[in-house]
PDB file of C-alpha atoms in Angstrom:
ATOM      1  CA  ARG E  29     127.186  96.832 101.975  1.00 66.00           C
ATOM      2  CA  THR E  30     127.463  93.257 102.095  1.00 85.00           C
ATOM      3  CA  LYS E  31     130.954  93.739 104.015  1.00 89.00           C
ATOM      4  CA  VAL E  32     129.998  95.660 106.535  1.00 91.00           C
ATOM      5  CA  LYS E  33     126.898  92.943 107.149  1.00 88.00           C
ATOM      6  CA  ALA E  34     129.141  90.242 107.746  1.00 88.00           C
ATOM      7  CA  LEU E  35     131.860  92.209 109.907  1.00 92.00           C
ATOM      8  CA  CYS E  36     128.817  93.399 111.897  1.00 92.00           C
ATOM      9  CA  ASN E  37     127.660  89.631 111.900  1.00 90.00           C
ATOM     10  CA  ARG E  38     131.525  88.560 112.716  1.00 91.00           C
ATOM     11  CA  ARG E  39     131.324  91.291 116.217  1.00 94.00           C
ATOM     12  CA  ILE E  40     127.973  89.856 117.277  1.00 95.00           C
ATOM     13  CA  ILE E  41     129.194  85.657 116.934  1.00 94.00           C
ATOM     14  CA  HIS E  42     132.173  87.275 118.509  1.00 95.00           C
ATOM     15  CA  THR E  43     130.269  88.500 121.443  1.00 96.00           C
ATOM     16  CA  TYR E  44     127.688  85.289 121.726  1.00 96.00           C
ATOM     17  CA  ASN E  45     130.730  83.971 121.966  1.00 95.00           C
ATOM     18  CA  ARG E  46     132.161  85.656 124.892  1.00 96.00           C
ATOM     19  CA  ALA E  47     129.110  85.301 127.002  1.00 97.00           C
ATOM     20  CA  VAL E  48     128.927  80.763 126.280  1.00 97.00           C
ATOM     21  CA  LYS E  49     132.313  80.744 127.708  1.00 95.00           C
ATOM     22  CA  ARG E  50     131.195  83.041 130.719  1.00 96.00           C
ATOM     23  CA  PHE E  51     127.646  81.580 130.533  1.00 97.00           C
ATOM     24  CA  LYS E  52     128.120  77.834 129.807  1.00 95.00           C
ATOM     25  CA  GLY E  53     125.403  76.929 131.878  1.00 95.00           C
ATOM     26  CA  ASP E  54     123.074  79.143 130.683  1.00 95.00           C
ATOM     27  CA  LYS E  55     120.955  76.974 127.914  1.00 95.00           C
ATOM     28  CA  GLU E  56     119.261  79.614 126.713  1.00 96.00           C
ATOM     29  CA  LEU E  57     121.938  81.742 125.457  1.00 97.00           C
ATOM     30  CA  TRP E  58     123.421  78.886 123.779  1.00 97.00           C
ATOM     31  CA  MET E  59     120.364  78.679 122.044  1.00 96.00           C
ATOM     32  CA  GLN E  60     120.146  82.413 120.895  1.00 96.00           C
ATOM     33  CA  TYR E  61     123.653  81.188 120.080  1.00 96.00           C
ATOM     34  CA  ALA E  62     122.947  78.853 117.711  1.00 95.00           C
ATOM     35  CA  ARG E  63     119.715  80.651 116.481  1.00 94.00           C
ATOM     36  CA  HIS E  64     121.846  83.864 114.923  1.00 95.00           C
ATOM     37  CA  CYS E  65     124.006  81.041 113.301  1.00 94.00           C
ATOM     38  CA  VAL E  66     121.502  79.384 111.697  1.00 93.00           C
ATOM     39  CA  LYS E  67     120.077  83.243 110.817  1.00 93.00           C
ATOM     40  CA  SER E  68     122.584  84.782 109.861  1.00 91.00           C
ATOM     41  CA  GLY E  69     123.325  81.442 107.427  1.00 88.00           C
ATOM     42  CA  SER E  70     126.214  80.622 109.264  1.00 88.00           C
ATOM     43  CA  SER E  71     126.037  77.468 108.438  1.00 89.00           C
ATOM     44  CA  ARG E  72     129.954  76.221 109.827  1.00 91.00           C
ATOM     45  CA  ALA E  73     129.583  78.374 113.498  1.00 92.00           C
ATOM     46  CA  ALA E  74     126.079  76.806 114.173  1.00 93.00           C
ATOM     47  CA  GLY E  75     127.695  73.521 113.601  1.00 93.00           C
ATOM     48  CA  LYS E  76     130.151  74.643 116.134  1.00 95.00           C
ATOM     49  CA  VAL E  77     127.942  75.447 118.605  1.00 96.00           C
ATOM     50  CA  PHE E  78     126.011  72.698 118.176  1.00 96.00           C
ATOM     51  CA  ALA E  79     128.639  70.708 119.236  1.00 96.00           C
ATOM     52  CA  ARG E  80     130.080  72.645 121.770  1.00 96.00           C
ATOM     53  CA  ALA E  81     126.645  72.720 123.457  1.00 97.00           C
ATOM     54  CA  LEU E  82     125.723  69.229 123.541  1.00 97.00           C
ATOM     55  CA  ALA E  83     128.463  69.188 124.836  1.00 96.00           C
ATOM     56  CA  LEU E  84     127.568  70.813 127.328  1.00 96.00           C
ATOM     57  CA  HIS E  85     124.488  69.957 127.808  1.00 96.00           C
ATOM     58  CA  PRO E  86     123.703  66.287 126.492  1.00 96.00           C
ATOM     59  CA  MET E  87     120.522  66.113 128.303  1.00 96.00           C
ATOM     60  CA  ASN E  88     119.024  68.997 126.810  1.00 96.00           C
ATOM     61  CA  GLU E  89     115.963  67.253 124.674  1.00 96.00           C
ATOM     62  CA  ASP E  90     115.174  71.022 123.151  1.00 95.00           C
ATOM     63  CA  LEU E  91     119.074  71.106 121.889  1.00 96.00           C
ATOM     64  CA  TRP E  92     118.994  67.955 120.807  1.00 97.00           C
ATOM     65  CA  LEU E  93     115.648  68.422 118.692  1.00 96.00           C
ATOM     66  CA  ALA E  94     117.189  71.838 117.665  1.00 95.00           C
ATOM     67  CA  ALA E  95     120.281  70.505 115.949  1.00 96.00           C
ATOM     68  CA  TRP E  96     118.957  67.649 114.282  1.00 94.00           C
ATOM     69  CA  SER E  97     115.916  69.785 113.349  1.00 93.00           C
ATOM     70  CA  TRP E  98     118.828  72.385 111.634  1.00 94.00           C
ATOM     71  CA  GLU E  99     120.916  69.719 110.081  1.00 94.00           C
ATOM     72  CA  PHE E 100     117.948  67.689 108.305  1.00 94.00           C
ATOM     73  CA  GLU E 101     116.026  71.024 107.308  1.00 91.00           C
ATOM     74  CA  GLY E 102     118.376  74.176 107.558  1.00 89.00           C
ATOM     75  CA  ASN E 103     121.461  71.950 106.005  1.00 90.00           C
ATOM     76  CA  ASN E 104     119.913  69.699 104.065  1.00 90.00           C
ATOM     77  CA  ASN E 105     122.315  66.513 105.472  1.00 93.00           C
ATOM     78  CA  THR E 106     120.050  63.797 106.455  1.00 93.00           C
ATOM     79  CA  LYS E 107     122.874  61.908 107.306  1.00 94.00           C
ATOM     80  CA  THR E 108     123.842  63.926 110.331  1.00 94.00           C
ATOM     81  CA  ALA E 109     121.014  64.310 111.207  1.00 95.00           C
ATOM     82  CA  ARG E 110     120.153  61.181 111.496  1.00 95.00           C
ATOM     83  CA  ARG E 111     123.346  60.511 113.582  1.00 96.00           C
ATOM     84  CA  LEU E 112     122.555  63.200 116.075  1.00 96.00           C
ATOM     85  CA  ALA E 113     119.030  61.991 116.888  1.00 96.00           C
ATOM     86  CA  GLN E 114     120.195  58.268 117.446  1.00 96.00           C
ATOM     87  CA  ARG E 115     123.031  60.074 119.602  1.00 96.00           C
ATOM     88  CA  SER E 116     120.290  61.597 121.183  1.00 97.00           C
ATOM     89  CA  LEU E 117     118.408  58.779 121.788  1.00 96.00           C
ATOM     90  CA  ARG E 118     121.543  56.705 123.342  1.00 96.00           C
ATOM     91  CA  ALA E 119     122.231  60.183 125.958  1.00 96.00           C
ATOM     92  CA  ILE E 120     118.117  60.338 126.592  1.00 97.00           C
ATOM     93  CA  PRO E 121     117.174  56.822 126.249  1.00 95.00           C
ATOM     94  CA  LYS E 122     113.358  57.123 127.828  1.00 95.00           C
ATOM     95  CA  SER E 123     112.723  60.537 126.107  1.00 94.00           C
ATOM     96  CA  ARG E 124     109.138  60.446 124.768  1.00 94.00           C
ATOM     97  CA  LYS E 125     109.482  63.948 122.831  1.00 94.00           C
ATOM     98  CA  LEU E 126     112.653  62.600 120.985  1.00 96.00           C
ATOM     99  CA  TRP E 127     111.157  59.132 120.018  1.00 94.00           C
ATOM    100  CA  LEU E 128     108.172  61.267 118.418  1.00 93.00           C
ATOM    101  CA  GLU E 129     110.781  63.835 116.657  1.00 93.00           C
ATOM    102  CA  TYR E 130     112.603  60.569 115.653  1.00 93.00           C
ATOM    103  CA  PHE E 131     109.877  58.814 114.172  1.00 93.00           C
ATOM    104  CA  ARG E 132     108.595  62.017 112.335  1.00 92.00           C
ATOM    105  CA  LEU E 133     112.172  62.128 110.951  1.00 93.00           C
ATOM    106  CA  GLU E 134     112.558  58.948 109.612  1.00 91.00           C
ATOM    107  CA  MET E 135     109.260  59.002 107.766  1.00 91.00           C
ATOM    108  CA  ILE E 136     109.824  62.384 106.257  1.00 91.00           C
ATOM    109  CA  TYR E 137     113.450  60.872 105.391  1.00 91.00           C
ATOM    110  CA  LEU E 138     111.271  57.663 103.835  1.00 90.00           C
ATOM    111  CA  SER E 139     108.774  59.683 101.783  1.00 90.00           C
ATOM    112  CA  LYS E 140     112.062  61.384 100.288  1.00 90.00           C
ATOM    113  CA  LEU E 141     113.864  58.402  99.449  1.00 88.00           C
ATOM    114  CA  ARG E 142     110.188  57.306  98.264  1.00 89.00           C
ATOM    115  CA  GLY E 143     109.616  60.151  96.277  1.00 89.00           C
ATOM    116  CA  ARG E 144     113.476  60.106  94.005  1.00 88.00           C
ATOM    117  CA  ARG E 145     112.614  56.628  93.762  1.00 88.00           C
ATOM    118  CA  LYS E 146     109.274  57.560  91.399  1.00 88.00           C
ATOM    119  CA  ALA E 147     111.703  60.497  90.035  1.00 88.00           C
ATOM    120  CA  LEU E 148     113.763  57.208  89.084  1.00 88.00           C
ATOM    121  CA  GLY E 149     111.208  55.171  87.777  1.00 86.00           C
ATOM    122  CA  ILE E 150     111.981  53.015  90.859  1.00 84.00           C
ATOM    123  CA  GLU E 151     109.112  51.393  91.802  1.00 70.00           C
ATOM    124  CA  ALA E 152     109.266  51.198  95.631  1.00 54.00           C
ATOM    125  CA  SER E 153     108.095  47.456  96.320  1.00 56.00           C
ATOM    126  CA  ASP E 154     105.531  47.410  98.610  1.00 50.00           C
ATOM    127  CA  ASN E 155     105.418  43.075  98.095  1.00 49.00           C
ATOM    128  CA  SER E 156     107.519  43.105 101.885  1.00 49.00           C
ATOM    129  CA  GLU E 157     104.443  42.106 104.007  1.00 47.00           C
ATOM    130  CA  GLY E 158     105.011  41.862 107.713  1.00 47.00           C
ATOM    131  CA  SER E 159     103.247  38.765 109.259  1.00 50.00           C
ATOM    132  CA  SER E 160      99.411  40.936 109.291  1.00 49.00           C
ATOM    133  CA  GLY E 161      99.703  40.894 105.632  1.00 54.00           C
ATOM    134  CA  LEU E 162     100.076  44.862 105.255  1.00 54.00           C
ATOM    135  CA  GLY E 163     102.715  46.343 103.344  1.00 62.00           C
ATOM    136  CA  PHE E 164     105.079  48.795 105.377  1.00 57.00           C
ATOM    137  CA  TRP E 165     102.891  52.183 103.635  1.00 56.00           C
ATOM    138  CA  GLN E 166      99.644  50.754 104.925  1.00 56.00           C
ATOM    139  CA  GLY E 167     100.751  50.799 108.599  1.00 55.00           C
ATOM    140  CA  GLY E 168     102.506  46.776 108.307  1.00 55.00           C
ATOM    141  CA  VAL E 169     105.139  47.815 110.876  1.00 55.00           C
ATOM    142  CA  VAL E 170     102.937  49.150 113.345  1.00 51.00           C
ATOM    143  CA  ILE E 171     100.627  46.674 113.472  1.00 50.00           C
ATOM    144  CA  THR E 172     102.476  43.677 113.240  1.00 54.00           C
ATOM    145  CA  ILE E 173     104.054  45.889 116.701  1.00 50.00           C
ATOM    146  CA  LEU E 174     100.883  45.697 118.467  1.00 44.00           C
TER     147      LEU E 174
END
């Protein structure tokens, strides 16, 4: 039964591969292909699909977001997700959508780090205060910038 599923999945991926070779400019087709790879658990194929799609469509915000979201949430690879996010911001620096999602990604990442430190018994020091007198978690960075 599992072999049949694997064969079917391989056939679907092969069909998508042929389709994107023929219709390289179809961004929605690339997204469907990537979604299928993610849904079917083909993480290696998903990574390759995102890489190929981004090489062809570097100005597509949704593709960048899907790629880094998958790396962060689906593939549990924070380092690669952050790297992709930063590359997307270099490619499309004026994208409000990407900046907002990047900020959200960094906040989730910091929250994870804080949780790990707490679990290990290493207390995060909030003594590093900016000129506003507030620590990072009290919004000191935002207040300092504003």
